[in-house]
Amino acid sequence: MRRMVAASGLVMLVACSAGPTTDGASGTGSPGATVPTATQPVVFPSASEPRISIRSMEGKLVLSDETNDIWSMRADGTEVRRVTSAPAMEFDPTWSPDGSRIAYRHQTGDDETTEIFVMDADGSDQRNLTRNDVADWGPAWSPDGSSIAFNSAMGTAGLGLLGYTVSPSGSRPHRFSRHYVEYPAWSPDGSRIAFMAQEPGAAGSNPDYNVFVMNADGSDIRRLTRTPGEDGWPAWSPDGSWIVFSSARDDCSISDAPDCRTTGDIGPWQDVWIMNAHGGHQRRVTSEFGQLFSWSPDGSAILVAGADEMYLIRPDGSGLTPFPVEGVPHPLFPDWID
């Protein structure tokens, strides 16, 4: 079964099939802002490229078993341990920069019960940071450890989601943008935030989302992708020069290419794309299903939450390597630190 994360909610199960196209268009999300444009042909790596050695991977990971519970592990595949165990859905985790704490989504019912929680790395001292009756999710810890960005329906009267930050203690909640924001992602230097956002009139099984970037204070909003369908879930490379993201531009609902793909179910086919930090040189990394990402700390590999398990792949598309996690049948939302 193929799995897809709804842009504005939970996890759905979907099925499969195959396809591509390239798009180098990038543009502006605010009047007067300009973004370089470029195109780059898709280059498929040789099938003889060696796989990535999981045992050589360094650092540690946090992830969730679908939306059930949060797990941590070493990046070499060892020391897998369950961190949470509760009737509520606990998922969407993010490490503090020093690895001592984890922020995550805690959800007891529908979207309106979703809160941002934080806990120690061993699962102790769980605390609710948001304490409201609206949707809050997509936590992302700032590189300096001083705040956690997330998207929230606070102050929107049910009309959408905005970007907020909150301190790890739950103090100083602050709205940083009036623009629609989902799944914010900090640049490594903390100066910018990439995010996905609905376009006006977005609807259907493959709604129109694009990837944007803004300064951390909410200024200078720029749209980086322009294709129909869902582009989203951006993740910065460790040096801040590249952004990997998921795109549904190859789904047959919007692509008439002979090798377009379909899940055969509710959600669209989403595969892995990469672009530079300005939105240029957009190219597909792999036509395998992929939606949620984390880079290795050295930038040599990308960990992808795929159809039925995670996999590693190099940024050039070579070395695709299955990454099974013992005891975690449906790994999602990986976050990797050194």
Tab-separated table of C-alpha atoms in Angstrom:
chain	number	residue	atom	x	y	z
A	1	MET	CA	0.000	0.000	0.000
A	2	ARG	CA	1.131	3.543	-0.712
A	3	ARG	CA	0.784	6.100	2.052
A	4	MET	CA	0.223	9.812	1.777
A	5	VAL	CA	0.158	12.544	4.383
A	6	ALA	CA	-2.691	14.974	3.838
A	7	ALA	CA	-1.343	18.504	3.504
A	8	SER	CA	-3.753	19.726	6.136
A	9	GLY	CA	-4.075	16.760	8.433
A	10	LEU	CA	-3.523	13.094	9.073
A	11	VAL	CA	-2.254	10.060	7.229
A	12	MET	CA	-4.209	8.282	4.526
A	13	LEU	CA	-3.520	4.968	2.833
A	14	VAL	CA	-3.168	4.945	-0.931
A	15	ALA	CA	-1.980	2.541	-3.774
A	16	CYS	CA	0.446	2.848	-6.907
A	17	SER	CA	1.808	3.075	-10.635
A	18	ALA	CA	4.748	5.286	-12.703
A	19	GLY	CA	6.184	8.994	-14.215
A	20	PRO	CA	8.091	12.423	-14.706
A	21	THR	CA	8.433	15.964	-16.110
A	22	THR	CA	10.806	18.770	-15.249
A	23	ASP	CA	9.998	22.262	-14.187
A	24	GLY	CA	12.518	24.919	-13.406
A	25	ALA	CA	10.029	27.725	-13.037
A	26	SER	CA	10.211	29.655	-9.845
A	27	GLY	CA	8.648	32.915	-8.950
A	28	THR	CA	7.459	35.421	-6.440
A	29	GLY	CA	4.978	35.228	-3.630
A	30	SER	CA	4.917	38.946	-3.006
A	31	PRO	CA	4.847	42.019	-5.270
A	32	GLY	CA	8.286	43.108	-6.365
A	33	ALA	CA	10.114	39.978	-5.194
A	34	THR	CA	12.089	38.132	-7.841
A	35	VAL	CA	13.511	34.630	-7.837
A	36	PRO	CA	16.015	33.306	-10.392
A	37	THR	CA	14.631	30.709	-12.773
A	38	ALA	CA	16.487	27.797	-14.324
A	39	THR	CA	15.853	24.415	-15.835
A	40	GLN	CA	17.884	21.275	-15.632
A	41	PRO	CA	17.246	18.004	-17.459
A	42	VAL	CA	16.402	14.978	-15.402
A	43	VAL	CA	19.465	12.732	-15.220
A	44	PHE	CA	18.834	9.185	-14.129
A	45	PRO	CA	21.789	7.664	-12.255
A	46	SER	CA	23.265	4.378	-13.324
A	47	ALA	CA	21.643	1.284	-11.835
A	48	SER	CA	25.168	0.130	-10.961
A	49	GLU	CA	25.678	2.992	-8.483
A	50	PRO	CA	26.513	1.485	-5.085
A	51	ARG	CA	23.913	1.555	-2.347
A	52	ILE	CA	24.435	3.745	0.700
A	53	SER	CA	25.942	2.029	3.721
A	54	ILE	CA	23.442	2.405	6.558
A	55	ARG	CA	25.997	1.145	9.078
A	56	SER	CA	28.255	4.094	8.206
A	57	MET	CA	25.575	6.684	8.945
A	58	GLU	CA	26.216	8.930	11.956
A	59	GLY	CA	23.896	10.903	14.209
A	60	LYS	CA	20.483	10.045	15.574
A	61	LEU	CA	16.928	9.984	14.284
A	62	VAL	CA	13.498	10.617	15.656
A	63	LEU	CA	10.413	9.481	13.717
A	64	SER	CA	6.885	8.239	14.223
A	65	ASP	CA	5.130	4.975	13.484
A	66	GLU	CA	2.527	6.494	11.185
A	67	THR	CA	0.524	8.663	13.627
A	68	ASN	CA	0.727	6.249	16.537
A	69	ASP	CA	3.853	6.889	18.598
A	70	ILE	CA	7.305	8.448	18.468
A	71	TRP	CA	10.542	6.464	18.269
A	72	SER	CA	14.228	7.349	18.406
A	73	MET	CA	17.265	5.506	17.088
A	74	ARG	CA	20.842	5.844	15.946
A	75	ALA	CA	21.221	6.666	12.263
A	76	ASP	CA	23.129	3.411	11.699
A	77	GLY	CA	19.911	1.494	12.417
A	78	THR	CA	20.707	0.499	15.990
A	79	GLU	CA	19.275	1.369	19.415
A	80	VAL	CA	15.682	1.667	18.216
A	81	ARG	CA	13.441	2.613	21.117
A	82	ARG	CA	9.853	3.676	21.581
A	83	VAL	CA	9.631	7.088	23.217
A	84	THR	CA	5.862	7.572	23.618
A	85	SER	CA	3.000	5.193	24.327
A	86	ALA	CA	-0.392	6.810	24.738
A	87	PRO	CA	-3.977	6.481	23.474
A	88	ALA	CA	-3.529	9.853	21.719
A	89	MET	CA	-1.838	10.135	18.346
A	90	GLU	CA	1.722	11.356	18.882
A	91	PHE	CA	3.805	12.026	15.777
A	92	ASP	CA	5.443	14.747	13.625
A	93	PRO	CA	8.557	14.990	15.870
A	94	THR	CA	11.510	17.403	15.680
A	95	TRP	CA	14.770	17.353	17.658
A	96	SER	CA	16.086	20.245	19.671
A	97	PRO	CA	19.509	21.165	18.208
A	98	ASP	CA	21.350	19.580	21.150
A	99	GLY	CA	19.271	16.384	20.974
A	100	SER	CA	18.046	16.691	24.553
A	101	ARG	CA	14.351	17.297	23.749
A	102	ILE	CA	11.728	16.513	21.128
A	103	ALA	CA	8.801	18.685	20.055
A	104	TYR	CA	5.892	16.835	18.459
A	105	ARG	CA	2.206	16.774	17.584
A	106	HIS	CA	-0.197	15.418	20.208
A	107	GLN	CA	-3.695	14.740	18.917
A	108	THR	CA	-6.617	13.173	20.782
A	109	GLY	CA	-9.283	13.542	18.092
A	110	ASP	CA	-9.755	15.691	14.986
A	111	ASP	CA	-7.562	18.587	13.836
A	112	GLU	CA	-8.995	20.938	16.465
A	113	THR	CA	-7.496	18.798	19.249
A	114	THR	CA	-3.963	18.983	17.848
A	115	GLU	CA	-1.415	20.586	20.180
A	116	ILE	CA	2.347	21.108	20.110
A	117	PHE	CA	4.016	19.189	22.941
A	118	VAL	CA	7.635	18.977	24.031
A	119	MET	CA	9.362	16.236	26.050
A	120	ASP	CA	12.813	15.094	27.062
A	121	ALA	CA	14.541	12.755	24.611
A	122	ASP	CA	13.660	9.737	26.748
A	123	GLY	CA	9.939	10.570	26.681
A	124	SER	CA	9.746	12.095	30.142
A	125	ASP	CA	8.446	15.529	31.186
A	126	GLN	CA	5.798	15.852	28.457
A	127	ARG	CA	4.346	19.367	28.293
A	128	ASN	CA	1.662	21.069	26.213
A	129	LEU	CA	3.001	24.303	24.675
A	130	THR	CA	-0.071	25.558	22.831
A	131	ARG	CA	-3.144	24.766	24.953
A	132	ASN	CA	-5.828	26.033	22.584
A	133	ASP	CA	-8.857	24.654	20.785
A	134	VAL	CA	-7.578	25.040	17.209
A	135	ALA	CA	-5.315	23.077	14.874
A	136	ASP	CA	-1.560	23.292	15.627
A	137	TRP	CA	1.029	21.096	13.920
A	138	GLY	CA	4.253	20.958	11.874
A	139	PRO	CA	6.684	21.786	14.719
A	140	ALA	CA	10.222	22.726	13.664
A	141	TRP	CA	12.894	23.571	16.229
A	142	SER	CA	14.993	26.657	15.419
A	143	PRO	CA	18.737	26.044	14.878
A	144	ASP	CA	19.650	28.102	17.968
A	145	GLY	CA	17.155	26.184	20.116
A	146	SER	CA	15.308	29.299	21.272
A	147	SER	CA	11.963	28.700	19.586
A	148	ILE	CA	9.726	26.205	17.807
A	149	ALA	CA	7.925	27.198	14.606
A	150	PHE	CA	4.594	25.601	13.748
A	151	ASN	CA	1.430	26.242	11.767
A	152	SER	CA	-1.755	27.142	13.582
A	153	ALA	CA	-5.365	28.151	13.028
A	154	MET	CA	-5.089	30.687	15.871
A	155	GLY	CA	-6.555	34.008	14.822
A	156	THR	CA	-7.799	32.769	11.453
A	157	ALA	CA	-11.485	32.140	12.282
A	158	GLY	CA	-11.221	28.762	10.575
A	159	LEU	CA	-10.047	30.274	7.272
A	160	GLY	CA	-6.602	28.737	7.122
A	161	LEU	CA	-3.266	28.287	8.887
A	162	LEU	CA	-0.634	30.864	9.811
A	163	GLY	CA	2.965	30.616	10.979
A	164	TYR	CA	3.733	30.918	14.685
A	165	THR	CA	6.679	30.450	16.996
A	166	VAL	CA	6.690	29.554	20.679
A	167	SER	CA	9.511	29.135	23.189
A	168	PRO	CA	10.322	25.590	24.379
A	169	SER	CA	8.738	26.524	27.718
A	170	GLY	CA	5.468	27.534	26.043
A	171	SER	CA	5.968	31.252	26.572
A	172	ARG	CA	6.060	34.040	23.991
A	173	PRO	CA	3.724	32.650	21.301
A	174	HIS	CA	4.221	34.901	18.293
A	175	ARG	CA	2.688	35.036	14.829
A	176	PHE	CA	5.472	35.572	12.311
A	177	SER	CA	3.418	35.783	9.118
A	178	ARG	CA	-0.005	36.714	7.805
A	179	HIS	CA	0.608	34.391	4.842
A	180	TYR	CA	-0.847	30.858	4.826
A	181	VAL	CA	1.809	28.517	6.257
A	182	GLU	CA	2.040	24.742	6.605
A	183	TYR	CA	5.019	22.645	7.715
A	184	PRO	CA	7.567	25.436	8.299
A	185	ALA	CA	11.252	24.490	7.992
A	186	TRP	CA	14.128	26.647	9.277
A	187	SER	CA	17.193	27.267	7.157
A	188	PRO	CA	20.353	26.007	8.907
A	189	ASP	CA	21.453	29.548	9.804
A	190	GLY	CA	18.014	30.404	11.198
A	191	SER	CA	17.535	33.392	8.895
A	192	ARG	CA	14.790	31.951	6.661
A	193	ILE	CA	11.797	29.655	6.834
A	194	ALA	CA	10.606	27.486	3.941
A	195	PHE	CA	7.009	26.292	3.987
A	196	MET	CA	4.167	24.990	1.858
A	197	ALA	CA	1.002	26.980	1.243
A	198	GLN	CA	-2.340	26.552	-0.442
A	199	GLU	CA	-3.069	28.598	-3.514
A	200	PRO	CA	-6.472	30.337	-3.859
A	201	GLY	CA	-9.141	27.872	-4.922
A	202	ALA	CA	-7.067	24.805	-4.037
A	203	ALA	CA	-9.388	21.797	-3.997
A	204	GLY	CA	-9.768	18.152	-4.940
A	205	SER	CA	-7.552	15.136	-4.404
A	206	ASN	CA	-4.458	16.962	-5.718
A	207	PRO	CA	-4.964	20.532	-4.451
A	208	ASP	CA	-2.671	23.322	-5.574
A	209	TYR	CA	0.096	23.907	-3.017
A	210	ASN	CA	3.459	25.545	-3.616
A	211	VAL	CA	6.726	25.876	-1.710
A	212	PHE	CA	7.596	29.347	-0.440
A	213	VAL	CA	10.424	30.889	1.549
A	214	MET	CA	10.454	33.951	3.798
A	215	ASN	CA	12.749	35.693	6.203
A	216	ALA	CA	12.354	34.398	9.751
A	217	ASP	CA	10.494	37.595	10.687
A	218	GLY	CA	7.880	36.917	7.982
A	219	SER	CA	9.171	39.456	5.478
A	220	ASP	CA	10.190	38.982	1.838
A	221	ILE	CA	7.894	36.053	0.988
A	222	ARG	CA	8.934	34.335	-2.245
A	223	ARG	CA	7.246	31.503	-4.111
A	224	LEU	CA	9.729	28.878	-5.270
A	225	THR	CA	7.491	26.436	-7.177
A	226	ARG	CA	4.708	27.099	-9.681
A	227	THR	CA	3.450	23.743	-10.889
A	228	PRO	CA	-0.178	22.595	-10.441
A	229	GLY	CA	-0.923	20.103	-7.678
A	230	GLU	CA	0.826	19.621	-4.361
A	231	ASP	CA	4.402	20.808	-3.898
A	232	GLY	CA	5.411	20.778	-0.264
A	233	TRP	CA	7.157	19.382	2.818
A	234	PRO	CA	10.441	21.251	2.163
A	235	ALA	CA	13.690	20.335	3.952
A	236	TRP	CA	16.947	22.333	3.745
A	237	SER	CA	20.334	20.792	3.045
A	238	PRO	CA	22.771	21.248	5.966
A	239	ASP	CA	24.665	23.996	4.104
A	240	GLY	CA	21.447	25.846	3.228
A	241	SER	CA	22.043	25.737	-0.520
A	242	TRP	CA	19.399	23.152	-1.524
A	243	ILE	CA	15.811	22.309	-0.631
A	244	VAL	CA	14.333	18.857	-1.135
A	245	PHE	CA	10.557	18.730	-1.472
A	246	SER	CA	7.693	16.498	-2.484
A	247	SER	CA	5.823	17.142	-5.722
A	248	ALA	CA	2.651	15.720	-7.256
A	249	ARG	CA	3.418	17.242	-10.663
A	250	ASP	CA	3.936	13.733	-12.087
A	251	ASP	CA	0.475	12.545	-11.046
A	252	CYS	CA	-1.788	11.680	-13.984
A	253	SER	CA	-4.451	14.085	-12.703
A	254	ILE	CA	-2.294	16.996	-13.906
A	255	SER	CA	0.301	15.364	-16.169
A	256	ASP	CA	-0.503	13.968	-19.608
A	257	ALA	CA	2.942	12.387	-19.980
A	258	PRO	CA	2.724	8.766	-21.171
A	259	ASP	CA	4.538	7.641	-18.026
A	260	CYS	CA	2.579	9.756	-15.539
A	261	ARG	CA	1.831	8.037	-12.249
A	262	THR	CA	-1.179	7.431	-10.060
A	263	THR	CA	-1.702	6.023	-6.599
A	264	GLY	CA	-4.990	4.459	-7.699
A	265	ASP	CA	-6.586	5.878	-4.575
A	266	ILE	CA	-7.534	9.185	-2.946
A	267	GLY	CA	-4.218	11.018	-2.871
A	268	PRO	CA	-1.858	11.933	-5.728
A	269	TRP	CA	1.457	10.329	-6.623
A	270	GLN	CA	4.224	12.329	-4.959
A	271	ASP	CA	7.876	11.918	-5.758
A	272	VAL	CA	11.115	13.547	-4.624
A	273	TRP	CA	12.393	16.809	-6.134
A	274	ILE	CA	15.244	19.153	-5.309
A	275	MET	CA	15.948	22.812	-6.079
A	276	ASN	CA	18.436	25.431	-5.011
A	277	ALA	CA	17.520	27.819	-2.210
A	278	HIS	CA	16.255	30.384	-4.751
A	279	GLY	CA	13.921	27.926	-6.485
A	280	GLY	CA	16.157	27.318	-9.493
A	281	HIS	CA	17.492	24.084	-10.995
A	282	GLN	CA	14.441	22.045	-10.065
A	283	ARG	CA	14.949	18.393	-10.865
A	284	ARG	CA	13.479	15.090	-9.834
A	285	VAL	CA	15.665	13.000	-7.548
A	286	THR	CA	13.659	9.790	-7.967
A	287	SER	CA	10.299	8.706	-9.335
A	288	GLU	CA	9.803	6.498	-6.260
A	289	PHE	CA	7.020	7.678	-3.973
A	290	GLY	CA	8.327	10.047	-1.306
A	291	GLN	CA	6.832	12.792	0.797
A	292	LEU	CA	8.679	13.542	4.063
A	293	PHE	CA	12.429	14.109	4.323
A	294	SER	CA	15.489	14.708	6.448
A	295	TRP	CA	19.070	15.248	5.268
A	296	SER	CA	22.036	13.452	6.757
A	297	PRO	CA	24.101	15.923	8.838
A	298	ASP	CA	26.917	15.842	6.261
A	299	GLY	CA	24.522	16.420	3.332
A	300	SER	CA	25.539	13.243	1.519
A	301	ALA	CA	22.138	11.532	1.723
A	302	ILE	CA	18.438	12.237	2.092
A	303	LEU	CA	16.201	10.038	4.233
A	304	VAL	CA	12.775	9.710	2.604
A	305	ALA	CA	9.495	8.446	4.033
A	306	GLY	CA	8.359	6.375	1.085
A	307	ALA	CA	5.486	4.058	0.275
A	308	ASP	CA	5.863	1.303	2.841
A	309	GLU	CA	9.187	2.134	4.446
A	310	MET	CA	11.869	4.770	4.474
A	311	TYR	CA	14.789	4.834	2.064
A	312	LEU	CA	18.081	6.673	1.671
A	313	ILE	CA	19.060	8.341	-1.578
A	314	ARG	CA	21.861	10.674	-2.612
A	315	PRO	CA	20.896	14.183	-3.777
A	316	ASP	CA	21.887	13.236	-7.336
A	317	GLY	CA	19.379	10.362	-7.294
A	318	SER	CA	21.888	7.553	-6.931
A	319	GLY	CA	22.225	4.839	-4.335
A	320	LEU	CA	18.573	4.291	-3.405
A	321	THR	CA	18.750	2.086	-0.315
A	322	PRO	CA	15.821	0.719	1.749
A	323	PHE	CA	15.968	1.854	5.373
A	324	PRO	CA	13.807	-0.507	7.461
A	325	VAL	CA	13.343	0.252	11.143
A	326	GLU	CA	12.982	-2.690	13.498
A	327	GLY	CA	9.640	-2.592	15.287
A	328	VAL	CA	8.318	0.382	13.300
A	329	PRO	CA	6.159	-0.895	10.418
A	330	HIS	CA	5.136	2.511	9.005
A	331	PRO	CA	7.899	5.067	9.674
A	332	LEU	CA	7.017	8.708	8.965
A	333	PHE	CA	8.259	12.221	9.803
A	334	PRO	CA	12.013	11.509	10.155
A	335	ASP	CA	14.280	14.146	11.723
A	336	TRP	CA	18.056	13.611	11.727
A	337	ILE	CA	20.700	15.408	13.790
A	338	ASP	CA	24.396	14.786	14.350
